[in-house]
mmCIF file of C-alpha atoms in Angstrom:
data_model
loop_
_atom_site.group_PDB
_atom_site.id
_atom_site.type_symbol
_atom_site.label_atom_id
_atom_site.label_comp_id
_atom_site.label_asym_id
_atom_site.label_seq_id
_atom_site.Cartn_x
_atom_site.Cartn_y
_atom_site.Cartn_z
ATOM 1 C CA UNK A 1 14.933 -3.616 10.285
ATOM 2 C CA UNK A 2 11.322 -3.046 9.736
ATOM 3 C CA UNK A 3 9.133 -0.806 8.204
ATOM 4 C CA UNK A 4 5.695 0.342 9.156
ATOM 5 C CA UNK A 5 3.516 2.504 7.009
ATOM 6 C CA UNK A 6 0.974 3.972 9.505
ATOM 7 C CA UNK A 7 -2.755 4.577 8.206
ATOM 8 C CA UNK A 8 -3.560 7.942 9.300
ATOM 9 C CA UNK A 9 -7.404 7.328 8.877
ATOM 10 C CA UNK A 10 -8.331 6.350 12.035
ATOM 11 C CA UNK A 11 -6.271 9.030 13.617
ATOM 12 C CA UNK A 12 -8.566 11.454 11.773
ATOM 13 C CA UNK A 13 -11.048 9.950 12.476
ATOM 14 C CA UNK A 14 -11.012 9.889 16.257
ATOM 15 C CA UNK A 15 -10.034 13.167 16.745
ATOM 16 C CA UNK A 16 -12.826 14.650 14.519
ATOM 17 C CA UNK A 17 -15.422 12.664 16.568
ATOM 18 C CA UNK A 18 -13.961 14.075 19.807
ATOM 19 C CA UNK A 19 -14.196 17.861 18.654
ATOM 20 C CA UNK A 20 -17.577 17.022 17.187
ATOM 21 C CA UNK A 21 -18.959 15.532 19.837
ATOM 22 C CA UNK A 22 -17.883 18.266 22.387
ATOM 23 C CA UNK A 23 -19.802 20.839 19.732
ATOM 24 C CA UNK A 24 -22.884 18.510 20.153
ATOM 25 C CA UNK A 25 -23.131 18.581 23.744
ATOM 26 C CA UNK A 26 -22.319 22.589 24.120
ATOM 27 C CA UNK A 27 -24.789 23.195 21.390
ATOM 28 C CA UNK A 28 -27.517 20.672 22.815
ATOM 29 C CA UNK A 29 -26.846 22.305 26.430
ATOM 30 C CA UNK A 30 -27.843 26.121 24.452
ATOM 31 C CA UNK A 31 -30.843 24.560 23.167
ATOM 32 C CA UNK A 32 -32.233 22.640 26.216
ATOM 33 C CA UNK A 33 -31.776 26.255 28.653
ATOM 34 C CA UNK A 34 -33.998 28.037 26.175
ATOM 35 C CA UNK A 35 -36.928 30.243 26.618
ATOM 36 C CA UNK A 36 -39.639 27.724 25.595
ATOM 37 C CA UNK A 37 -41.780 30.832 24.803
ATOM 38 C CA UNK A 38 -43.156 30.658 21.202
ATOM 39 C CA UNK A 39 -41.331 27.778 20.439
ATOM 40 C CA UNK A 40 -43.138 27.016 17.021
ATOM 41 C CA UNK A 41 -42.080 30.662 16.155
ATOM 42 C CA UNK A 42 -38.583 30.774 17.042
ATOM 43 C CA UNK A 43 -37.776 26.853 15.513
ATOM 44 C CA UNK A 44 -36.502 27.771 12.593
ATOM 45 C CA UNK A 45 -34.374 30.568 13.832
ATOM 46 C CA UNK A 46 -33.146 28.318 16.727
ATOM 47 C CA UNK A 47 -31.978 25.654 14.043
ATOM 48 C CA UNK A 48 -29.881 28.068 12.039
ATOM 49 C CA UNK A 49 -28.614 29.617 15.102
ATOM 50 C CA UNK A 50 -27.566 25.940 16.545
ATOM 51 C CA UNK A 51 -25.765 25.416 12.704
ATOM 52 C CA UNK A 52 -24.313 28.855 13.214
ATOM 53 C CA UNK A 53 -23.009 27.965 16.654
ATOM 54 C CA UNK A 54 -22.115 24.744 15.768
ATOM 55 C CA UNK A 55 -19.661 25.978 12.906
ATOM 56 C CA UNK A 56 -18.375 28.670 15.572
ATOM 57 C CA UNK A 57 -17.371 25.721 17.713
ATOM 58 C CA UNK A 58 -16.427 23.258 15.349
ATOM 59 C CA UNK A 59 -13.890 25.385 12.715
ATOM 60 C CA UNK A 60 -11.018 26.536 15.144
ATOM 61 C CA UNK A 61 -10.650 23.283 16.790
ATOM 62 C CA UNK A 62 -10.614 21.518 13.742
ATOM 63 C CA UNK A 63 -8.355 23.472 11.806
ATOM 64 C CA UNK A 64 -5.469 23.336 14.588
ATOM 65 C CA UNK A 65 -5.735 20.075 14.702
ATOM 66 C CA UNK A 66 -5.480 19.372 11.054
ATOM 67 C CA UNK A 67 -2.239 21.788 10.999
ATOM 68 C CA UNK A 68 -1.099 19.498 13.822
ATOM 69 C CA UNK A 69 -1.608 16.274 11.865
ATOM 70 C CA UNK A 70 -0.239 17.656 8.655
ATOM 71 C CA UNK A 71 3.187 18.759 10.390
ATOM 72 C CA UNK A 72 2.722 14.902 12.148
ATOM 73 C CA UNK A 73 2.610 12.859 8.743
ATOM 74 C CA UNK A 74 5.531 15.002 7.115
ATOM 75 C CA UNK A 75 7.759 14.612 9.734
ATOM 76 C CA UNK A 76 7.060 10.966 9.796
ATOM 77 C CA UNK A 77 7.308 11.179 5.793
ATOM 78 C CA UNK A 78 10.888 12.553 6.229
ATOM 79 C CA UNK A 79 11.587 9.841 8.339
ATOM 80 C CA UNK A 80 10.492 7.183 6.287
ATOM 81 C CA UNK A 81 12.261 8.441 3.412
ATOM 82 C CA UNK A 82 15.541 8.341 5.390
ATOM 83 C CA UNK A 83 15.421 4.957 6.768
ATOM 84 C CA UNK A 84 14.542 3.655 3.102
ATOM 85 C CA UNK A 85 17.828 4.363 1.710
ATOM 86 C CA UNK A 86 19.342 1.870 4.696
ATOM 87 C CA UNK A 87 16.883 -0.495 4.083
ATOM 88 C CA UNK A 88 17.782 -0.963 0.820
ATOM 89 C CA UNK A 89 21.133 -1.258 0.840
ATOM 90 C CA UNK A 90 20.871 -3.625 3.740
ATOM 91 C CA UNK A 91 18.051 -6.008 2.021
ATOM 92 C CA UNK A 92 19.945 -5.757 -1.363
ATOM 93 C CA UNK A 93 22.867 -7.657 0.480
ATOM 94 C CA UNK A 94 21.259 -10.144 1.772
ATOM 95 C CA UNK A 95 20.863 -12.545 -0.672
ATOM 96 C CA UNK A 96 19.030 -15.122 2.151
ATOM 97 C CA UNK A 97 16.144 -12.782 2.919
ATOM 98 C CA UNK A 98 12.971 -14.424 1.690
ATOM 99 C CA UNK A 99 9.795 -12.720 0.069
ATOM 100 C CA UNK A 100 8.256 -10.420 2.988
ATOM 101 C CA UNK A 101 5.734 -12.331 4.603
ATOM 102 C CA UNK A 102 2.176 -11.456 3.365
ATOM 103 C CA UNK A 103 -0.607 -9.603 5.585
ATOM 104 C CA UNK A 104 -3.050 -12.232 4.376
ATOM 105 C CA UNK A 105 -3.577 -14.260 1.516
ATOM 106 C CA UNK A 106 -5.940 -15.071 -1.506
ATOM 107 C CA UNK A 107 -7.206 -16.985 -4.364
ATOM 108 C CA UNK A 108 -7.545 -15.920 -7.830
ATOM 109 C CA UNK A 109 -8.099 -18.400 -10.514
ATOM 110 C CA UNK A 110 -6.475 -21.561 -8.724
ATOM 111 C CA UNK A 111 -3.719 -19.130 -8.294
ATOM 112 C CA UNK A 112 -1.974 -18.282 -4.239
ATOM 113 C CA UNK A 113 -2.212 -14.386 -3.620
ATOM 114 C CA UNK A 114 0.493 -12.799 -0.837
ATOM 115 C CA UNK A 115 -1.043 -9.395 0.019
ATOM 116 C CA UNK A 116 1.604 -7.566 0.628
ATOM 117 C CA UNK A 117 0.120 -4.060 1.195
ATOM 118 C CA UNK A 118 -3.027 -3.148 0.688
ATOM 119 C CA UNK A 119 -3.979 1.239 1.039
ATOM 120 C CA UNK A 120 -6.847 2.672 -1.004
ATOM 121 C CA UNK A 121 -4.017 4.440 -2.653
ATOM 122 C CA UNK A 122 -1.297 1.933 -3.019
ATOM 123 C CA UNK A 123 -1.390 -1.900 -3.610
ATOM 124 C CA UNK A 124 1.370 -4.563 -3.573
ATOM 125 C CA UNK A 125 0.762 -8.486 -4.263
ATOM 126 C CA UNK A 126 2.962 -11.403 -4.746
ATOM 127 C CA UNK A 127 0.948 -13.703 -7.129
ATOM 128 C CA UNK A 128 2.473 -17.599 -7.526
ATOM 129 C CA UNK A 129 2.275 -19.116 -10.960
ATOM 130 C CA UNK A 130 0.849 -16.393 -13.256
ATOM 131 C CA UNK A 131 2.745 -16.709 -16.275
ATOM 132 C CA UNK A 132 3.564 -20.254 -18.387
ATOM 133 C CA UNK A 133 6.864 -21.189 -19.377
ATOM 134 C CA UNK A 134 6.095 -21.249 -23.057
ATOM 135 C CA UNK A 135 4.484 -17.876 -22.463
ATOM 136 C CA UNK A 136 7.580 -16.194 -21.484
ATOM 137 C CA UNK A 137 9.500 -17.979 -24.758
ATOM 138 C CA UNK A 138 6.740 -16.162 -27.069
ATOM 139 C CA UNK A 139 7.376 -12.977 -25.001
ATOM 140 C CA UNK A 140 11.319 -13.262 -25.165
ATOM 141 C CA UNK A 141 11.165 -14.335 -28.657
ATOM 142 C CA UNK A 142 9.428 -11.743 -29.771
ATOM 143 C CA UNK A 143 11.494 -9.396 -28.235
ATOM 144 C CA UNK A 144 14.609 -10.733 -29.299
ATOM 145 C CA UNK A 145 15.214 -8.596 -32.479
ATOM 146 C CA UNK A 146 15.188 -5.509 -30.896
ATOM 147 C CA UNK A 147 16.597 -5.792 -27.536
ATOM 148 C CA UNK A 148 18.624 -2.297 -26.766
ATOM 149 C CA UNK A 149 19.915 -0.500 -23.608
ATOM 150 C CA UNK A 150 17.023 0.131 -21.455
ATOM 151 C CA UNK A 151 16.409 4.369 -20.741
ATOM 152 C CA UNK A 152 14.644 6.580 -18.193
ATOM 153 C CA UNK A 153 12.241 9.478 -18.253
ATOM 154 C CA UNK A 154 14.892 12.428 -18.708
ATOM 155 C CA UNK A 155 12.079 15.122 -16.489
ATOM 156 C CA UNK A 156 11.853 16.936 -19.553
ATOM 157 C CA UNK A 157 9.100 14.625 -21.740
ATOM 158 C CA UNK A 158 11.915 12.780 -23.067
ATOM 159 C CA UNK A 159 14.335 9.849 -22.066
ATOM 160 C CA UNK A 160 17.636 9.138 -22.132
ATOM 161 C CA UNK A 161 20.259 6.672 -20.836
ATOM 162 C CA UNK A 162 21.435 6.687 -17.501
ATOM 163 C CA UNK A 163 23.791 4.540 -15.224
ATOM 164 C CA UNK A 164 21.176 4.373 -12.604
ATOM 165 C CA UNK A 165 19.405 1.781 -14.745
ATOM 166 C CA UNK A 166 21.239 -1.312 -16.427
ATOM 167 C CA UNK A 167 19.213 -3.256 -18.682
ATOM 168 C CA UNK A 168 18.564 -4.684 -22.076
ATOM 169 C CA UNK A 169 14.628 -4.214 -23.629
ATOM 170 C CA UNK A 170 12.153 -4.140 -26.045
ATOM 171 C CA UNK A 171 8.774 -3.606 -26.450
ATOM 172 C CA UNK A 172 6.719 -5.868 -27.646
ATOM 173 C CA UNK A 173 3.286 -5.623 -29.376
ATOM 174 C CA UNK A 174 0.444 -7.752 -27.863
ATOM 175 C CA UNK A 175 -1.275 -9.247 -31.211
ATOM 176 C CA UNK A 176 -4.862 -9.436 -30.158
ATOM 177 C CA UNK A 177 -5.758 -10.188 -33.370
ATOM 178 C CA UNK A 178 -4.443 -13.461 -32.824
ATOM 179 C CA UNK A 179 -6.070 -13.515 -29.249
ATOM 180 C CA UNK A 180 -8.943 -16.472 -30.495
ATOM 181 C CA UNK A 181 -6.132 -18.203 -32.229
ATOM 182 C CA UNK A 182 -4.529 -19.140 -28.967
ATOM 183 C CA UNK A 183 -1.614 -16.762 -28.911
ATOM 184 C CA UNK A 184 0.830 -16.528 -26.205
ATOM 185 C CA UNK A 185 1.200 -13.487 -25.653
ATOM 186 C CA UNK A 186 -2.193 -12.434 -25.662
ATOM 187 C CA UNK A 187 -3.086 -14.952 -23.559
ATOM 188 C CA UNK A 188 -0.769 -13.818 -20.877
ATOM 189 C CA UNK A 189 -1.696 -10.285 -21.598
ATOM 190 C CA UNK A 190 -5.497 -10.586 -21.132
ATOM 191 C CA UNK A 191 -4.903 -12.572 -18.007
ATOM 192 C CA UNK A 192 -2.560 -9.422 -16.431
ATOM 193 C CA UNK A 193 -5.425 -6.502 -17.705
ATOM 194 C CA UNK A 194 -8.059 -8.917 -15.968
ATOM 195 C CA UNK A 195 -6.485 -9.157 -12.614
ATOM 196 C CA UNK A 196 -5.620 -5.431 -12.894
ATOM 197 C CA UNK A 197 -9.074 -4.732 -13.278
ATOM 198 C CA UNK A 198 -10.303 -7.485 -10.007
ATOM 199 C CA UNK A 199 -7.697 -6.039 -7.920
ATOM 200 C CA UNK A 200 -8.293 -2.489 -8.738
ATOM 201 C CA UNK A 201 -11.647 -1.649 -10.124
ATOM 202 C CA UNK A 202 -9.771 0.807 -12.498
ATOM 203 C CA UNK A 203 -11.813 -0.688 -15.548
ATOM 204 C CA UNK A 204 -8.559 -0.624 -17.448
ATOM 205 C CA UNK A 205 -8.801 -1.006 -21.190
ATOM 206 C CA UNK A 206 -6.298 -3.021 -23.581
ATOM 207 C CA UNK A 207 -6.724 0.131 -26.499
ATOM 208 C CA UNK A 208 -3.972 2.446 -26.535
ATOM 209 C CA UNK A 209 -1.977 1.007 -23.844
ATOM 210 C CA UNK A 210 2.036 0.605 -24.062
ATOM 211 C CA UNK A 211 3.555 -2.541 -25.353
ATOM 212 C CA UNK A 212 4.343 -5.258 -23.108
ATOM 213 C CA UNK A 213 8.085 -5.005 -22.099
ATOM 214 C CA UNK A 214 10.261 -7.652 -22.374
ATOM 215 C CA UNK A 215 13.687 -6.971 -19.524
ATOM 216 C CA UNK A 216 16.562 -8.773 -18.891
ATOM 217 C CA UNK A 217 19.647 -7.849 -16.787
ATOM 218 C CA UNK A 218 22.516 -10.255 -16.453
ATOM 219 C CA UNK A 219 24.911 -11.141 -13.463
ATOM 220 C CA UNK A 220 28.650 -11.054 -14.191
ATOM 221 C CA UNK A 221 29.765 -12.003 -10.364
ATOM 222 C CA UNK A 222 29.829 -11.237 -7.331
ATOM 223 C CA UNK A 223 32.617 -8.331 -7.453
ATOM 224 C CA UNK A 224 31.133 -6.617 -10.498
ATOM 225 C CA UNK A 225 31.717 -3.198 -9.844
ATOM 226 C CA UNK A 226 28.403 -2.185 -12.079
ATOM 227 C CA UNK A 227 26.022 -5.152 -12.018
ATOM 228 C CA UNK A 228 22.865 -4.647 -13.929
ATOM 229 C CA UNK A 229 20.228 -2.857 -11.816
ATOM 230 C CA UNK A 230 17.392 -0.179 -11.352
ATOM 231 C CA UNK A 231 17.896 1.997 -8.515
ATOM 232 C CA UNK A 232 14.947 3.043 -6.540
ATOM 233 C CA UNK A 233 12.463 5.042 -9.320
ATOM 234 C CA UNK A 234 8.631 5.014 -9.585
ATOM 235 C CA UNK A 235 6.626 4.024 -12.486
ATOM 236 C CA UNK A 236 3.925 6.526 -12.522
ATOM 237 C CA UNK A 237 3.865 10.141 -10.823
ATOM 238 C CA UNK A 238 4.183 8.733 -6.903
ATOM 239 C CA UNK A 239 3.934 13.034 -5.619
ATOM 240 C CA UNK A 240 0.845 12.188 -3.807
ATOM 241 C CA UNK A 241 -1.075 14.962 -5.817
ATOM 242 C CA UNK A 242 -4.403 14.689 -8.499
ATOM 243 C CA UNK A 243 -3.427 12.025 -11.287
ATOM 244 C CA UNK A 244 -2.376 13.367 -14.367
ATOM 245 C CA UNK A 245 -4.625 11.418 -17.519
ATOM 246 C CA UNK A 246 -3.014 8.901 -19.536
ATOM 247 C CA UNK A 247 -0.792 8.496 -16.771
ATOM 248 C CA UNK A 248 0.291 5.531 -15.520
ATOM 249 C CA UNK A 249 -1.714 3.719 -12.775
ATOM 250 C CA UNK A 250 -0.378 0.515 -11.999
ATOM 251 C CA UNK A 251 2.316 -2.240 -13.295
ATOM 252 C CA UNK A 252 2.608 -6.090 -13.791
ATOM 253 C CA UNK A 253 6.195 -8.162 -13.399
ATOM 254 C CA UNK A 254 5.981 -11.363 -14.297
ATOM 255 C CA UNK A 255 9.508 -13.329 -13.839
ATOM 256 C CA UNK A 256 10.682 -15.606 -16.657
ATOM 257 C CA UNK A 257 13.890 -15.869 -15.387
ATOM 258 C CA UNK A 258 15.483 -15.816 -11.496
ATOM 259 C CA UNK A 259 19.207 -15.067 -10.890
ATOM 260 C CA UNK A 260 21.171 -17.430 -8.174
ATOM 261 C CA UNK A 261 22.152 -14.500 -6.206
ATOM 262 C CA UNK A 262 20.396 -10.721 -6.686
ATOM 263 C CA UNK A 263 18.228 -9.303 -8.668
ATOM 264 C CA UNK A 264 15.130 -9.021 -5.789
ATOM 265 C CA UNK A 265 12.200 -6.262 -6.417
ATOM 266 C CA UNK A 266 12.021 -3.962 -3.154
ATOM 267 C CA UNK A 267 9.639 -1.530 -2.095
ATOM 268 C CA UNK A 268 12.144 0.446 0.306
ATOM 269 C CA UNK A 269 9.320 3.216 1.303
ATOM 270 C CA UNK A 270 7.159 0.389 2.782
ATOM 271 C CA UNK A 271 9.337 -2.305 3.824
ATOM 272 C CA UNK A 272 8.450 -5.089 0.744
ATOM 273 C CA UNK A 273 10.890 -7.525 -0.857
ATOM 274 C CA UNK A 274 9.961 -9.626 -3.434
ATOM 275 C CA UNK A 275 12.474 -12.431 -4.102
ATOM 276 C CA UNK A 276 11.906 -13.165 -7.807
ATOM 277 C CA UNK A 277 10.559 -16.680 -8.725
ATOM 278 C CA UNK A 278 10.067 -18.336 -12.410
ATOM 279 C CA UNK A 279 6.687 -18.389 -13.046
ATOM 280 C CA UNK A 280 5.551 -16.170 -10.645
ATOM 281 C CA UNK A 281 4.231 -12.167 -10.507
ATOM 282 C CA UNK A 282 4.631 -9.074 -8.688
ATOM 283 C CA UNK A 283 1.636 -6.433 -8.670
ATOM 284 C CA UNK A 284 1.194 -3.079 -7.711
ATOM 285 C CA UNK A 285 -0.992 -0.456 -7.995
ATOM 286 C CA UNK A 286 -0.804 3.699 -7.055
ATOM 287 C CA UNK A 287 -4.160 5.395 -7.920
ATOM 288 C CA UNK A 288 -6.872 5.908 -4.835
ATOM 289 C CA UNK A 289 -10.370 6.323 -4.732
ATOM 290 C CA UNK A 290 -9.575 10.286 -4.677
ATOM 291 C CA UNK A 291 -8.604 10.351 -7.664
ATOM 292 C CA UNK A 292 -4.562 11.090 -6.090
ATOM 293 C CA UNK A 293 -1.336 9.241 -6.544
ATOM 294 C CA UNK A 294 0.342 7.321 -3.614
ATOM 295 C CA UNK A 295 3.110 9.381 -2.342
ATOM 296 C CA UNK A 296 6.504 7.057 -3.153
ATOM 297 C CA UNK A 297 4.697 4.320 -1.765
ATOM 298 C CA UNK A 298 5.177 2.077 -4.413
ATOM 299 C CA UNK A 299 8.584 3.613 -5.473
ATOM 300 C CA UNK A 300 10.828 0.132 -5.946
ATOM 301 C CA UNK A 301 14.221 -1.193 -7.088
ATOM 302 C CA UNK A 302 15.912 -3.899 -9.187
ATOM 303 C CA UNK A 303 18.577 -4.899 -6.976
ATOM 304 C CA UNK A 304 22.005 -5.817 -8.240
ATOM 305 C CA UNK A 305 21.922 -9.097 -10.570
ATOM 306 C CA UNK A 306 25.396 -10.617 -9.712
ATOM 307 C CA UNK A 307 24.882 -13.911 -10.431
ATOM 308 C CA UNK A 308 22.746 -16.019 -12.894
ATOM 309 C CA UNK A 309 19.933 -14.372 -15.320
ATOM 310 C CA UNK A 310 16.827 -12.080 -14.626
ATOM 311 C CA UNK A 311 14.462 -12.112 -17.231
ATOM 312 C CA UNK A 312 11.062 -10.129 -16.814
ATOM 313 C CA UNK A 313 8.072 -9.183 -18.972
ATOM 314 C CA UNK A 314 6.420 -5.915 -17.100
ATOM 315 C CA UNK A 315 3.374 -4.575 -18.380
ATOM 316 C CA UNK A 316 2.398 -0.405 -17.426
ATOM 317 C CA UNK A 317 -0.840 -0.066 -17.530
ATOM 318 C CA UNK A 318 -2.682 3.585 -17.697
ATOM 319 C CA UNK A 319 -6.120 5.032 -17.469
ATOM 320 C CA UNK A 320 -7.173 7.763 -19.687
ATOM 321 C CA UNK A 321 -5.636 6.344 -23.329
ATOM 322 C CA UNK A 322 -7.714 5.165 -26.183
ATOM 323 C CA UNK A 323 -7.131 4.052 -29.940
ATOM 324 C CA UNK A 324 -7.469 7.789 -30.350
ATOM 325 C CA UNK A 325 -5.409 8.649 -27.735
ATOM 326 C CA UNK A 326 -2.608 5.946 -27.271
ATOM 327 C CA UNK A 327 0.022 6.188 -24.987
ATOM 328 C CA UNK A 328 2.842 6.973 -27.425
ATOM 329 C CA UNK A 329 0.904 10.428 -28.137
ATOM 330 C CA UNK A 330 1.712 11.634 -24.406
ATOM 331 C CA UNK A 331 5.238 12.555 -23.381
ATOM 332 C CA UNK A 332 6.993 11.213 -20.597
ATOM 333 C CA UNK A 333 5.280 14.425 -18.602
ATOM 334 C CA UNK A 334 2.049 13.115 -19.827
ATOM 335 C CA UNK A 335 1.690 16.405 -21.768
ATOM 336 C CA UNK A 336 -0.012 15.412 -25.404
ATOM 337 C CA UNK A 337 1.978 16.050 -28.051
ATOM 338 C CA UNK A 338 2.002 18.695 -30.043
ATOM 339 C CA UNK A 339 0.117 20.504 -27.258
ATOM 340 C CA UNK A 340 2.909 21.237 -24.647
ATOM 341 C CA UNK A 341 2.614 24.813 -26.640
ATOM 342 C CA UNK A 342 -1.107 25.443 -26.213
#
């Protein structure tokens, strides 16, 4: 079963260039039948009559077919929606289903880049060999002390535990300090904002961002009735509406560890599966040009570890936090707090 995500750009923008040029020729028609008499006179008049007319022809047509469109793409959003939820059951399963195959490909840094979708609001790539073994030890090592049961936003600024998400985690604090010392972690962490920022252009900062997360889930076999997971969820707002600031914007999974059997990362809304491999990243942005979320577009899963171990460090990355403003001083809402009041 496939997926296609259909661009509705060019749609637009033939069927504005039909009604406009039908305007044109009714309104250049007007012009070329009249009086010639005191021409010099009359231009100016003529030219904000033609605007006038041109407005008059252009508005009704236009705004039907914009209605039109708009009932089009949320129908087709409805669809989408519904074949997801096969999709993912159906690619979970199938543990022989390789890494979707990329629209094109690219270098960064000696490094092999799958594009695997690429909108102005919503980016996926598949990035081979991003993070060092001995990078991941500092990462998991750090971590170590204060691995707990991962949680989820709770809708109410909060978070909380909940079965839909089965996880240990722990945060850990990138020591840039350390950075011209040659530490690990910031080594790996600089290299993750600095791709963010090629593949983006969000001009990210490292100030006031979230720790780097270290996550493992763990496969007890092939009939556990509860494997460790993440059901389908989004990472930042994904309603399609204005970004929120200090929100987040776009995310960074680098796999330390790959399970035998499970355990893939799958973009259900779009049709991506990413098979995890040691050493290797999955990237993903959901902030356009427009300053608007992606609509669920970049909404993914942990599938069901049943077998081996699946070790990842993720980094969220958000635009609008500072040393002044750091991400721990916005709720899970994004509301500052101590302002949700005001």
């Amino acid at each position: 079963m496939e997926i296609e995500v259909e661009d509705s750009d060019s749609h637009a923008q033939e069927t504005s260039s039909s009604i406009l040029s039908q305007c044109h020729q009714q309104i250049q028609r007007k012009l070329q039948t009249s009086s010639s008499a005191n021409a010099y006179a009359n231009a100016t008049a003529d030219a904000l009559q033609a605007i006038e007319d041109f407005a008059s022809c252009a508005h009704p047509s236009l705004t039907a077919r914009i209605e039109s469109l708009h009932r089009q793409i949320q129908d087709q959003r409805l669809l989408r929606l519904d074949l997801a939820e096969s999709w993912e059951d159906r690619t979970c399963a199938d543990f022989d289903l390789p890494t979707t195959s990329p629209a094109r490909t690219r270098t960064w840094r000696d490094r092999r880049v799958g594009i695997l979708l690429d909108r102005d609001d919503a980016k996926i790539h598949y990035v081979e060999n991003f993070i060092a073994p001995d990078e991941c030890a500092a990462v998991e090592a750090a971590a170590r002390p204060s691995l707990h049961r991962a949680t989820v936003a709770d809708g109410a600024g909060g978070s909380h535990l909940q079965k839909s998400r089965k996880a240990l985690q722990a945060g850990v604090r990138v020591p840039w300090e350390k950075e011209d010392e040659g530490d690990l972690v910031a080594a790996v962490s600089r290299r993750l904002y600095e791709y963010v920022n090629d593949a983006t252009g969000y001009g990210i900062r490292t100030a006031g961002q979230e720790d780097l997360m270290s996550i493992q889930y763990f496969g007890r076999g092939l009939d556990d009735p509860e494997p460790d997971r993440y059901k389908p969820h989004c990472d930042g707002q994904c309603d399609g509406l204005a970004f929120q600031k200090a929100g987040r914007v776009a995310t960074m999974v680098m796999y330390c560890e790959a399970p035998e059997k499970g355990g893939a990362t799958n973009f259900r809304n779009v049709g991506v599966h990413v098979v995890p491999k040691k050493g290797d990243a999955a990237f993903f942005s959901y902030l356009g040009s427009d300053g608007k979320v992606d609509d669920r577009l970049t909404e993914h899963s942990c599938c069901p570890v049943l077998v081996g171990e699946k070790k990842i460090a993720v980094q969220w990355l958000r635009l609008g936090v500072d040393e002044e403003n750091p991400w721990n001083s916005f709720n899970t809402l994004n509301v500052k707090i101590g302002s949700e009041e005001d």
